[in-house]
Coordinates of C-alpha atoms and ligand atoms in Angstrom, one line a residue:
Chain M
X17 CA 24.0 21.2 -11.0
X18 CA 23.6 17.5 -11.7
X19 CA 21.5 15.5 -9.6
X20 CA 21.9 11.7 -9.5
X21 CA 18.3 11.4 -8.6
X22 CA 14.9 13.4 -8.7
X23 CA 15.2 12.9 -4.6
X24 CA 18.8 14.4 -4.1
X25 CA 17.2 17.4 -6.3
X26 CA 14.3 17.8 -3.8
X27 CA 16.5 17.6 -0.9
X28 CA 19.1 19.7 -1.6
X29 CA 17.1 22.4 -3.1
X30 CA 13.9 22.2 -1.1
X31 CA 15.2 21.0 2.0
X32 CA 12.3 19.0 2.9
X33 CA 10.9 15.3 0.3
X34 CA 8.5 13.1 1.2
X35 CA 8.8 9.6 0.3
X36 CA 6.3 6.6 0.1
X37 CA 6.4 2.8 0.7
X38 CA 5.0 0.4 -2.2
X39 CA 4.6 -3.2 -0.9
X40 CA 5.5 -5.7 -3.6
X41 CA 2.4 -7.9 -4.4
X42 CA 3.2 -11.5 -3.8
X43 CA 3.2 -13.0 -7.0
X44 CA 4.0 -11.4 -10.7
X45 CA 1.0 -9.4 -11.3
X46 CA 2.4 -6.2 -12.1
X47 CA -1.3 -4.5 -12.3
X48 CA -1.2 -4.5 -8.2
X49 CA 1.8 -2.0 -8.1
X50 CA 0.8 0.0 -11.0
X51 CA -3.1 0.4 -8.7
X52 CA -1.2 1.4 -5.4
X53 CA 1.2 3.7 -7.8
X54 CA -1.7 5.4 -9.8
X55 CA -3.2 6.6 -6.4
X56 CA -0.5 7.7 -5.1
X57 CA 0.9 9.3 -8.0
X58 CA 1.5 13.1 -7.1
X59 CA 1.7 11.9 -3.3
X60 CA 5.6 12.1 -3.1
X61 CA 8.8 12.3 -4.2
X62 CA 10.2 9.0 -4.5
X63 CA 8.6 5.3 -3.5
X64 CA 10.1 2.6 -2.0
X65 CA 9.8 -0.9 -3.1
X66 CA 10.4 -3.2 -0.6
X67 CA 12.6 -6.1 -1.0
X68 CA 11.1 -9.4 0.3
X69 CA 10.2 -7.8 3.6
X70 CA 10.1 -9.5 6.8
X71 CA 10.8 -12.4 5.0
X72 CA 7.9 -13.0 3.1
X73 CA 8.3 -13.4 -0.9
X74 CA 7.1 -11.3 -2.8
X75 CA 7.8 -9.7 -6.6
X76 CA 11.3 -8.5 -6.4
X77 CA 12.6 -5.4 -5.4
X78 CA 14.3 -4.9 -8.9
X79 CA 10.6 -5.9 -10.8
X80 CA 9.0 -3.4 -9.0
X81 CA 11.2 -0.4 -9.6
X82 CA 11.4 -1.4 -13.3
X83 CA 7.7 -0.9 -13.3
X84 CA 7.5 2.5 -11.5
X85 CA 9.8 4.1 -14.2
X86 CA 7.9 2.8 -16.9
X87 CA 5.3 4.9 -15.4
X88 CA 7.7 8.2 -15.1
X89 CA 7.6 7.5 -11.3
X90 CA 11.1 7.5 -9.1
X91 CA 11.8 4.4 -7.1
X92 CA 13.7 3.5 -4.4
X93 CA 14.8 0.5 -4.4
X94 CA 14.9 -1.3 -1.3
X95 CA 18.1 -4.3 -0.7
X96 CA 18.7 -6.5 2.2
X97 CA 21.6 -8.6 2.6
X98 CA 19.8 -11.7 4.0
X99 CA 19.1 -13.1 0.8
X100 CA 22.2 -12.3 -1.7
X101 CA 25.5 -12.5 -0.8
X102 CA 28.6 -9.9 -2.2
X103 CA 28.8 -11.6 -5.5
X104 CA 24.9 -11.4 -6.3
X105 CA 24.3 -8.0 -4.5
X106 CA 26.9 -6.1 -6.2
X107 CA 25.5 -7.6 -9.9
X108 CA 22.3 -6.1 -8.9
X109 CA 23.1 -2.7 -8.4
X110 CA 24.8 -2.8 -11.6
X111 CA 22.2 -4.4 -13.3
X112 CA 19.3 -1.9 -11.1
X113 CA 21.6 1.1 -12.1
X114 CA 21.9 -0.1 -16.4
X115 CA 17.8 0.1 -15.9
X116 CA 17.6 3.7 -14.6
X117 CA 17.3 3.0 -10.9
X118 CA 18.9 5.7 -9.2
X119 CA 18.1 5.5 -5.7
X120 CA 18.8 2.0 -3.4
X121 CA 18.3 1.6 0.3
X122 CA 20.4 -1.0 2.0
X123 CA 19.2 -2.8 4.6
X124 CA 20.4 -6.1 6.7
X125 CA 16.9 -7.5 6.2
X126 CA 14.8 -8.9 9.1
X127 CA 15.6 -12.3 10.0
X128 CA 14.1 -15.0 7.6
X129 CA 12.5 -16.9 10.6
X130 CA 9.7 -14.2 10.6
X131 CA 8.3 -14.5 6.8
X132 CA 6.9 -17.3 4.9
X133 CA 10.0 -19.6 4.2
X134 CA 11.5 -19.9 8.0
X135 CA 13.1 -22.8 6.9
X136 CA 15.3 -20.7 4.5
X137 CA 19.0 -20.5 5.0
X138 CA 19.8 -17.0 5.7
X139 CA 22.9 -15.0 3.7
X140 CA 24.1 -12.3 6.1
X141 CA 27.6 -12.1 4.0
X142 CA 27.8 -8.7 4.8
X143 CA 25.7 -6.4 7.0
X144 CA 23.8 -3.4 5.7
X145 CA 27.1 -1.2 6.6
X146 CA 29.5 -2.7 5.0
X147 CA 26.9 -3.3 1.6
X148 CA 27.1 0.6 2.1
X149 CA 30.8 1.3 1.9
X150 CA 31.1 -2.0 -1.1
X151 CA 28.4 0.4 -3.1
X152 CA 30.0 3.5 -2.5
X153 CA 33.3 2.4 -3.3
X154 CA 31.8 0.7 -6.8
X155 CA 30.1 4.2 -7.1
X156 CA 33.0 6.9 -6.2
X157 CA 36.2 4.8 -6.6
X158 CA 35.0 2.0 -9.4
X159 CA 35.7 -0.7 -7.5
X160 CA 34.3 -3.8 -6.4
X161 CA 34.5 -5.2 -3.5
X162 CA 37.4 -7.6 -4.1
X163 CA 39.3 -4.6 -5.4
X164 CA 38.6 -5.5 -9.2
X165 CA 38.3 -2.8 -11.3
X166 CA 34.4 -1.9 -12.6
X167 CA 35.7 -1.7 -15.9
X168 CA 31.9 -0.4 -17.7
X169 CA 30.2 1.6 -15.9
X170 CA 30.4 2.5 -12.0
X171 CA 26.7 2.4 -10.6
X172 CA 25.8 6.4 -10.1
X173 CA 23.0 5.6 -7.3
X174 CA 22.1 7.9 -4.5
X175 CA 22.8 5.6 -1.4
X176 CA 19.7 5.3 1.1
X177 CA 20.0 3.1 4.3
X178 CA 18.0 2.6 7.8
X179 CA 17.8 3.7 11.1
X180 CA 15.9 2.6 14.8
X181 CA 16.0 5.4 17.0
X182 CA 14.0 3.3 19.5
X183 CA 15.8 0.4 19.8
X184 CA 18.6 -0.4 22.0
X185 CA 21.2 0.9 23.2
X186 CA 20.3 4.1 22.6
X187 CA 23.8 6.0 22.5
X188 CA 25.0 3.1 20.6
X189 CA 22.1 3.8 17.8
X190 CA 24.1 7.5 16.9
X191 CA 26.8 5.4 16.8
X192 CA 25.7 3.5 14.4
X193 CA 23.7 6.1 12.3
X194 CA 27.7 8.2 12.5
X195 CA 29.0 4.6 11.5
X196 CA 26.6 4.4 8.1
X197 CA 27.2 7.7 7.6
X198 CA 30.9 7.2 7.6
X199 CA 30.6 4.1 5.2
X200 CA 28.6 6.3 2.4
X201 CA 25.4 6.7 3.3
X202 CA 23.5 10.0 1.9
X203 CA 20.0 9.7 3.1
X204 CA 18.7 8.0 5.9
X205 CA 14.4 6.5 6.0
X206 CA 14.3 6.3 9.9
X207 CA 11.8 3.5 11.6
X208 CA 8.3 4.7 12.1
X209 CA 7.9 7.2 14.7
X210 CA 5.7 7.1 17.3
X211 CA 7.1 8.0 20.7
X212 CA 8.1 11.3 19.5
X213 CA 10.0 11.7 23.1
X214 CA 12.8 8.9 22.2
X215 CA 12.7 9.9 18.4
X216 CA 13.6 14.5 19.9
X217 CA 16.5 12.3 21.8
X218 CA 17.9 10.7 19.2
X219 CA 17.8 13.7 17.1
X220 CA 19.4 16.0 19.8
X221 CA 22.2 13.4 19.6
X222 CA 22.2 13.5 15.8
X223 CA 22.3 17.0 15.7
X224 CA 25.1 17.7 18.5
X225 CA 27.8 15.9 16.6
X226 CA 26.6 17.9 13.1
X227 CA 25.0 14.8 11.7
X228 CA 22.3 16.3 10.1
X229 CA 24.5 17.9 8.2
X230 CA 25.9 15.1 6.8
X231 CA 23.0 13.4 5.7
X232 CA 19.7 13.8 4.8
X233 CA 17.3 12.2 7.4
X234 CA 13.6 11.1 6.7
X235 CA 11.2 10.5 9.2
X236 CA 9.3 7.2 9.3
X237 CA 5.5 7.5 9.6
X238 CA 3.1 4.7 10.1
X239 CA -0.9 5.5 9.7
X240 CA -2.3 2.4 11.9
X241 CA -5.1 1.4 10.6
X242 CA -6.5 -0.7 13.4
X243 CA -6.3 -1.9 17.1
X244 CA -5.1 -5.2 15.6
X245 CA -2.8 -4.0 13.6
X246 CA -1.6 -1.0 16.4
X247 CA -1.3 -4.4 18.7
X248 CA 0.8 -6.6 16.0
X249 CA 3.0 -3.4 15.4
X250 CA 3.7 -3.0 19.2
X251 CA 3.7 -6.8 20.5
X252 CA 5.1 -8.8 17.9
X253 CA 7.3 -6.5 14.9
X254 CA 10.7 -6.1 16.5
X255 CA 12.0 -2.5 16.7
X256 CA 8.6 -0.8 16.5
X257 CA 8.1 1.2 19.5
X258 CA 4.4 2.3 20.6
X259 CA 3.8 3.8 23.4
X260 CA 1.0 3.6 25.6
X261 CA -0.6 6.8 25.0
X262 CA -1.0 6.0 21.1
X263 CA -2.1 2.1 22.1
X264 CA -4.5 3.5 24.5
X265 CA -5.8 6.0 22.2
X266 CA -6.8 3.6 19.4
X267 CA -8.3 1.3 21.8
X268 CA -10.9 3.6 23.0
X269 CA -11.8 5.2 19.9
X270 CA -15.2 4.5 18.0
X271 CA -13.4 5.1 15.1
X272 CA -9.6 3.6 14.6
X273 CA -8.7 4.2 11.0
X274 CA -9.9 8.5 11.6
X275 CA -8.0 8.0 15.5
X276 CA -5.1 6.3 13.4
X277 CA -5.0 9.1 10.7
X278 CA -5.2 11.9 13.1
X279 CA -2.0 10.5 15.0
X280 CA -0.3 10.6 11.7
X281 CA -1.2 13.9 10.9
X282 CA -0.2 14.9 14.6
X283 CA 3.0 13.3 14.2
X284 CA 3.7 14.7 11.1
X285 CA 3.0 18.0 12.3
X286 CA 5.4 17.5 14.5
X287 CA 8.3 15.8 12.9
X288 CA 8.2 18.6 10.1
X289 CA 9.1 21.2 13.4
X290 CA 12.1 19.2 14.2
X291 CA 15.7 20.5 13.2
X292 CA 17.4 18.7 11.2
X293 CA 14.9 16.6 9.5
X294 CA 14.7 16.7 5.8
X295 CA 11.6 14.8 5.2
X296 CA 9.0 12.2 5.8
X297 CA 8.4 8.4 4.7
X298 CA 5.3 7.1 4.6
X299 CA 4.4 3.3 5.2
X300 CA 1.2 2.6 5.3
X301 CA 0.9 -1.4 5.0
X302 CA -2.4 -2.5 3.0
X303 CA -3.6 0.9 3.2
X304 CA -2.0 3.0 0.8
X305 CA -5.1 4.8 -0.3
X306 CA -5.2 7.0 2.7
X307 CA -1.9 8.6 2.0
X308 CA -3.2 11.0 -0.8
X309 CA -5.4 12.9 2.2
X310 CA -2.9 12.1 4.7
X311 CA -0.2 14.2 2.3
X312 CA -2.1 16.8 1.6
X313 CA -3.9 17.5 5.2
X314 CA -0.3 17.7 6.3
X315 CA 0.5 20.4 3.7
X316 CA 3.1 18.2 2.5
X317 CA 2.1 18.8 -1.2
Chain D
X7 CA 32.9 -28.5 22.9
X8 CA 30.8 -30.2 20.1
X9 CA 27.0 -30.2 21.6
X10 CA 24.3 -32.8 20.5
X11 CA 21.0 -33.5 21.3
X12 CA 19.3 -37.3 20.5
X13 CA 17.1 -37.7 17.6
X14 CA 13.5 -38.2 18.7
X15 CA 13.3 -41.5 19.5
X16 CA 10.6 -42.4 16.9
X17 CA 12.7 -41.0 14.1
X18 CA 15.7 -43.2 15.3
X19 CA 13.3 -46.4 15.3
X20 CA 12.2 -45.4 12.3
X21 CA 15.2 -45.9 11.1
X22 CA 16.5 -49.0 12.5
X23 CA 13.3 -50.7 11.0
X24 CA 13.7 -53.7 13.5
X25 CA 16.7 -55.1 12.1
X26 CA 19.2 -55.8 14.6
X27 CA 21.9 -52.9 15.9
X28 CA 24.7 -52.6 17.1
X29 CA 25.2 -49.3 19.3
X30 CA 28.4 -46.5 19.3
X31 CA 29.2 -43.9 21.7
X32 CA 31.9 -41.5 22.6
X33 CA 33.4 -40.7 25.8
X34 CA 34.1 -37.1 25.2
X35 CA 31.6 -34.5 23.7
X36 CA 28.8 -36.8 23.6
X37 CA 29.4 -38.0 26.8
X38 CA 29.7 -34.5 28.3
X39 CA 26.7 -33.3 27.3
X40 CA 24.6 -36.6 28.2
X41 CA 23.5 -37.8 24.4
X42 CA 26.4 -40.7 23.9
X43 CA 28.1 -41.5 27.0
X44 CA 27.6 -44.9 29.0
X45 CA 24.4 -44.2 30.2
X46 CA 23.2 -43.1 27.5
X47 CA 24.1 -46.1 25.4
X48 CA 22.2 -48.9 28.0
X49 CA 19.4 -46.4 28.1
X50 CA 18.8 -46.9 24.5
X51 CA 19.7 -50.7 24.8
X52 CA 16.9 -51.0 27.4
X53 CA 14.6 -48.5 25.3
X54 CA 15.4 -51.1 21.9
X55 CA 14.6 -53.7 23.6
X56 CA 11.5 -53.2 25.1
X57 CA 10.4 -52.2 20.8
X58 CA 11.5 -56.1 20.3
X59 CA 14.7 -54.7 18.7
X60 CA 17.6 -57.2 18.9
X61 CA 20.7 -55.1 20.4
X62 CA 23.7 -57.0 19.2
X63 CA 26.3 -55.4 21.2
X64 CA 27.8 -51.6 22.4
X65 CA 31.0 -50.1 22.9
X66 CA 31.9 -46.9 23.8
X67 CA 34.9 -45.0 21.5
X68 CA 37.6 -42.8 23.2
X69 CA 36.8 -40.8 21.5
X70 CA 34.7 -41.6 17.9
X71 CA 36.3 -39.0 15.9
X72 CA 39.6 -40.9 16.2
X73 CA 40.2 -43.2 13.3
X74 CA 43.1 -45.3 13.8
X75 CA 41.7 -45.2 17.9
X76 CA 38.3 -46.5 16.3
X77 CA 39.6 -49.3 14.0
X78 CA 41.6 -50.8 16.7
X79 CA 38.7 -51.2 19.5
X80 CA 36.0 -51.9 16.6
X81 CA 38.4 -54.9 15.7
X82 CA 37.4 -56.6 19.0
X83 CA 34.3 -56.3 18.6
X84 CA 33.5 -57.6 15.0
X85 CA 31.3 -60.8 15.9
X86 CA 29.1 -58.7 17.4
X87 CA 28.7 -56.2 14.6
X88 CA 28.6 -58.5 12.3
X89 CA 25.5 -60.0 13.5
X90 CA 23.8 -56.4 13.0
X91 CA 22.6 -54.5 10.3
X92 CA 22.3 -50.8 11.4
X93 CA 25.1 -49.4 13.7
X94 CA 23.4 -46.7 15.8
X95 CA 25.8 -44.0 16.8
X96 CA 25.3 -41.8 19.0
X97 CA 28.4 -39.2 18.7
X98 CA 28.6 -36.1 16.8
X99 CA 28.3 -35.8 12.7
X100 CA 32.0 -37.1 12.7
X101 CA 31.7 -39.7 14.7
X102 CA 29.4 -41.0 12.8
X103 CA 31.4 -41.1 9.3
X104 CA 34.8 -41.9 11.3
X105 CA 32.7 -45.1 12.2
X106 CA 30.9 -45.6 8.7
X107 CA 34.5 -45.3 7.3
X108 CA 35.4 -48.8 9.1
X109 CA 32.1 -50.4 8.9
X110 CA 31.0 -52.0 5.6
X111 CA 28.9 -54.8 6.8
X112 CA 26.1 -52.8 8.0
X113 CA 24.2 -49.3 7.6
X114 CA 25.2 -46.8 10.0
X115 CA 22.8 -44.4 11.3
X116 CA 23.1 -40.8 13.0
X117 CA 21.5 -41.3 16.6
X118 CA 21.8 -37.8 17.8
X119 CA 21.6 -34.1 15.8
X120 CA 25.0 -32.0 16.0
X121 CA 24.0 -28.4 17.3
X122 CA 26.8 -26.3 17.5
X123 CA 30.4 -25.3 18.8
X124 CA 29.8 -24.2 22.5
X125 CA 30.2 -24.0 26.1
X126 CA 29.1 -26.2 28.8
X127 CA 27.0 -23.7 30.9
X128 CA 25.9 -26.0 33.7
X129 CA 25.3 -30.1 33.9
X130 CA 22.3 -29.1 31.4
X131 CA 22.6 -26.3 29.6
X132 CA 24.8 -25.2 26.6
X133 CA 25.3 -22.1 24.7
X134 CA 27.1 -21.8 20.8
X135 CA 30.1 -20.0 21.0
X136 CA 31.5 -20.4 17.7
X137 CA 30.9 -21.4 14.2
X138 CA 34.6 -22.7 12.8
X139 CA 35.0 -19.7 10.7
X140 CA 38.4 -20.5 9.8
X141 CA 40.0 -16.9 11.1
X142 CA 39.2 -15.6 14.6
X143 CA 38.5 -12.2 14.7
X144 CA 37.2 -11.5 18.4
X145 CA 40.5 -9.4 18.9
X146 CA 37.8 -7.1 17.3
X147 CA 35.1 -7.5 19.6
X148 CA 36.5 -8.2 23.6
X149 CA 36.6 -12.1 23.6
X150 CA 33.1 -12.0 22.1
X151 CA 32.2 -13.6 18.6
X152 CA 29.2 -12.1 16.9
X153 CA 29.5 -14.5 14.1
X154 CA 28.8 -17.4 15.6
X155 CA 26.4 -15.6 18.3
X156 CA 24.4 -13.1 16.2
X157 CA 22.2 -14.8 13.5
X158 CA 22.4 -12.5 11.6
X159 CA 26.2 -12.1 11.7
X160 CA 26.2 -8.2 12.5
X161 CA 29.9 -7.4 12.3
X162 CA 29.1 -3.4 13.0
X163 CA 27.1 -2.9 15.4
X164 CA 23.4 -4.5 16.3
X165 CA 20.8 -4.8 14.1
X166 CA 17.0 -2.7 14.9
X167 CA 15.7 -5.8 16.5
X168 CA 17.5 -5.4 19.6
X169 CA 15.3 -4.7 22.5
X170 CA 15.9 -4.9 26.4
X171 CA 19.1 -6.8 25.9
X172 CA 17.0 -9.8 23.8
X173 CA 17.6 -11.1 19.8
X174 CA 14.9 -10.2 17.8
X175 CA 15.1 -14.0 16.7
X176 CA 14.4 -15.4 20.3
X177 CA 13.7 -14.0 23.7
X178 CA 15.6 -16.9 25.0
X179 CA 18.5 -15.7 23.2
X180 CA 20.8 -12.3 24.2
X181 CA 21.6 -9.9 21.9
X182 CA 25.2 -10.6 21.9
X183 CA 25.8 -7.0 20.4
X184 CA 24.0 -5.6 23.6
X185 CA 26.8 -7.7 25.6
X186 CA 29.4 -6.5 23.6
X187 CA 28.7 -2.9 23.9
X188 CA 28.2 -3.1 27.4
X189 CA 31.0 -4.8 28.2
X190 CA 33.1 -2.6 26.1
X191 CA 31.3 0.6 27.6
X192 CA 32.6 -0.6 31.3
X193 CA 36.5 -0.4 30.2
X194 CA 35.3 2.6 28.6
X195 CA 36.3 1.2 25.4
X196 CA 33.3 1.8 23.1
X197 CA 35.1 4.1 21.0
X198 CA 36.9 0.7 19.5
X199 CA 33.6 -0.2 18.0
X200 CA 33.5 3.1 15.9
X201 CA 36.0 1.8 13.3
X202 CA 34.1 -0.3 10.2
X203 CA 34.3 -3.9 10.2
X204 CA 35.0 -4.8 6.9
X205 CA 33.5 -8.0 5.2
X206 CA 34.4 -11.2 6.4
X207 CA 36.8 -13.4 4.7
X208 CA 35.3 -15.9 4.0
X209 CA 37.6 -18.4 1.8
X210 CA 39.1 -18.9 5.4
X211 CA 36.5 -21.0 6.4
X212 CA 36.8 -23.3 2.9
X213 CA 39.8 -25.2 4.8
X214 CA 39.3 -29.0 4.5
X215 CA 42.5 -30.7 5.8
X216 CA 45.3 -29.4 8.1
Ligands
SF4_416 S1 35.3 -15.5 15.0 FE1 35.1 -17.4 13.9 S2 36.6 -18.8 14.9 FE2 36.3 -17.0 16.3 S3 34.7 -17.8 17.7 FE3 33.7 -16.7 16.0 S4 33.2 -18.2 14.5 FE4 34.7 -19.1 15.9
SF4_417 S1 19.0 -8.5 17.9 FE1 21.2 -8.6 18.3 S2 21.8 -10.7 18.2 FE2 19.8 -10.6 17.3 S3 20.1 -10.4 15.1 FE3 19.9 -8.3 15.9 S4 22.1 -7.7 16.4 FE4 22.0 -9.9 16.1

């Protein structure tokens, strides 16, 4: 069997991957990724390079991934249509895909008003489902977009995108996962759970219409490191959703970052119980050194 | 409707740079939404005047997109503009070239900032409704328009953001996909919003003349 990527293998033969997130440094020294990489190593399957997130700029998405497969590592590579419109984000996969990246994410991108440049003028040309079904098409039926013919090479990536089990509506938020899945989608990186409740909801939808069958879903998982940063996550980042158990919990510990890690391990415990789920992601902004012990505590090595 | 909002008022002074001005407004948009209507217009005559500027004259257009409308009334007023050397309009972005197309005595400057396409809510408030996208396509979504209303132009569905009903951008501003869906969820309807929206064309909206 040929596997586009090292993270179809792992999920169609073992069922279960575990992927982590690599923050882009901002500015071009490559060093900073290959330090977080180094540690983190033998930690999972795949990583994630993010692509300008929340707006802030950072060394690209592209850059990044280049330099995690000089170093035999796997990337995925993250896109978001806010910055690139059809013309530029098509030429990118192609040109991601000529360098050996074999995994890309799609995402519509958080709103530019949030980063560093708020007086940027947004892209939005097409929304993360619809960059789904242009890349599958280029993919499966060598196509762009326009309907041109790819005449050299259709782009053989494994096509990741996003989902927010906790934001509203909820019914619609199946819809939309059914609606991805529909456009091309084969893996799914689901926002950070933390209200485990809403997150068994959303997967007893997913599961009643046969989704997980469909696609492989990873589990979002966010170590906090702080109160402050447990506040920013549940005050201020849209779509997070903390509940007041977890808030409360890091507020009256002595210790945060061991309070924070132990809800992660909790979490992940439970997560990996859940039917239907096919793996983790782990985000752990600034603080990528804790996921080598967070891994292997959670027996997910 | 076209809704404005005036400059700040040091920004517009700033401009004029004490040279004398002659004053435009327009008796529809502008006037509508309180930024270039008659009152408007003798508000900032009083307001020039008391900054020692010398406020030549003032007419108000019917309305200051028209050309051949403009030319005609402008005519009867040319002693007056000629005495001036910035022409202060206060109508939307094109009033403001449909006037600098007839005047070449003096510089004409934008007196009010043009917002958006939208609808008149109350005596005060406005909300955009549209962006002039050259092809309509709210067949698609109930009489709602997501690209003029969603900034980040979701055409399937609404982005993570969405919480309680609010834009991630603004909690001033409703998630119009959180209307949509609801609305479409009380004619038990939803299922339209299943199919996949495909890009937007968007050489429609490249259309210059008509
Ligand atoms: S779809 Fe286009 S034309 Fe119709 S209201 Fe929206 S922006 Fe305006
Ligand atoms: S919250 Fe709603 S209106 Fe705001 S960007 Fe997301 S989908 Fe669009």
């Amino acid at each position: 069997m040929n596997y586009t990527s090292n993270l179809e293998k792992v999920l169609k033969t073992k069922g279960f991957a575990v992927t982590a997130e690599i923050g882009p440094p901002k500015g071009c020294d490559a060093e900073k990724i290959k330090a977080k990489a180094d540690f983190l190593i033998n930690c999972a399957d795949a990583f994630n390079i993010t692509d300008n997130q929340t707006g802030v700029v950072r060394l690209s998405s592209i850059g990044g991934s280049v330099i995690l497969l000089d170093m035999g590592l796997e990337p995925i590579m993250q896109m978001a249509c806010r910055d690139r419109n059809r013309i530029a984000l098509q030429s990118d996969v192609l040109g991601a895909c000529a360098v050996g990246v074999r995994n890309i994410l799609f995402v519509t991108g958080d709103h530019q008003c949030f980063g560093n440049h708020p007086n940027a003028r947004g892209v939005f040309d097409l929304d993360s489902i619809q960059l789904i079904k242009v890349v599958k098409d280029m993919r499966d039926h060598g196509v762009f977009q326009s309907g041109d013919e790819i005449k050299f090479g259709r782009p053989n990536v494994f096509i990741g995108g996003a989902a927010n089990p906790f934001a509203d509506p909820l019914s619609f938020r199946v819809d939309r996962l059914e609606k991805k899945i529909f456009a091309g989608v084969d893996f799914i990186q689901t926002q950070s759970v933390f209200n485990l409740e809403r997150f068994n909801c959303w997967m007893d939808e997913v599961r009643s219409r046969g989704l997980d069958k469909k696609v492989f879903i990873l589990a979002g998982v966010t170590p906090l490191k702080s109160l402050k940063m447990c506040e920013r996550m549940k005050f201020h980042v849209p779509g997070v959703d903390i509940p007041n158990v977890i808030y409360n919990r890091m507020k009256n510990t002595s210790d945060p970052k061991k309070e924070g890690f132990d809800i992660s391990l909790e979490l992940i415990k439970e997560i990996k119980k859940i039917k239907g789920v096919s793996g983790v992601h782990i985000t752990a902004l600034f603080w990528e050194n804790i996921i080598p012990s967070l891994v292997s505590k959670a027996g997910l090595l | 409707m076209i809704v404005t909002k005036q400059k700040d008022l040091e920004s517009i002074i700033c401009l004029i740079q004490k040279d004398p001005v002659f004053i435009v407004g327009c008796s529809q948009c502008a006037t509508l939404c309180k930024t270039g209507g008659e009152d408007e217009i003798k508000k900032m005559v009083s307001i020039l005047k008391v900054k020692n500027i010398n406020v030549t004259g003032w007419v108000l257009l019917d309305p200051a997109c028209h050309l051949l409308n403009d030319k005609r009334i402008l005519k009867s007023y040319k002693d007056k503009i000629k005495k001036a050397k910035k022409v202060l309009v206060l109508a939307c972005g094109n009033g403001v070239q449909t006037v600098a197309e007839i005047i070449d005595n003096a510089e004409v400057i934008p007196g009010l900032d043009t917002l958006f396409l939208g609808e008149i809510k109350s005596v005060k408030e406005f909300e955009k409704r549209c962006n002039l996208c050259g092809e309509c396509i709210q067949y698609l979504f109930d009489g709602l328009c997501p690209i003029s209303r969603c900034p980040k132009n979701m055409l399937n569905g609404p982005c993570g953001g969405s919480k309680n009903g609010k834009c991630e951008v603004s909690k001033d501003l409703d998630c119009i996909w959180e209307i949509i869906i609801n609305k479409l969820d009380k004619k038990k309807k939803l299922f339209l919003l299943k199919r996949i929206v495909e890009p937007k064309d968007w050489s429609k909206s490249l259309v210059m003349k008509r």
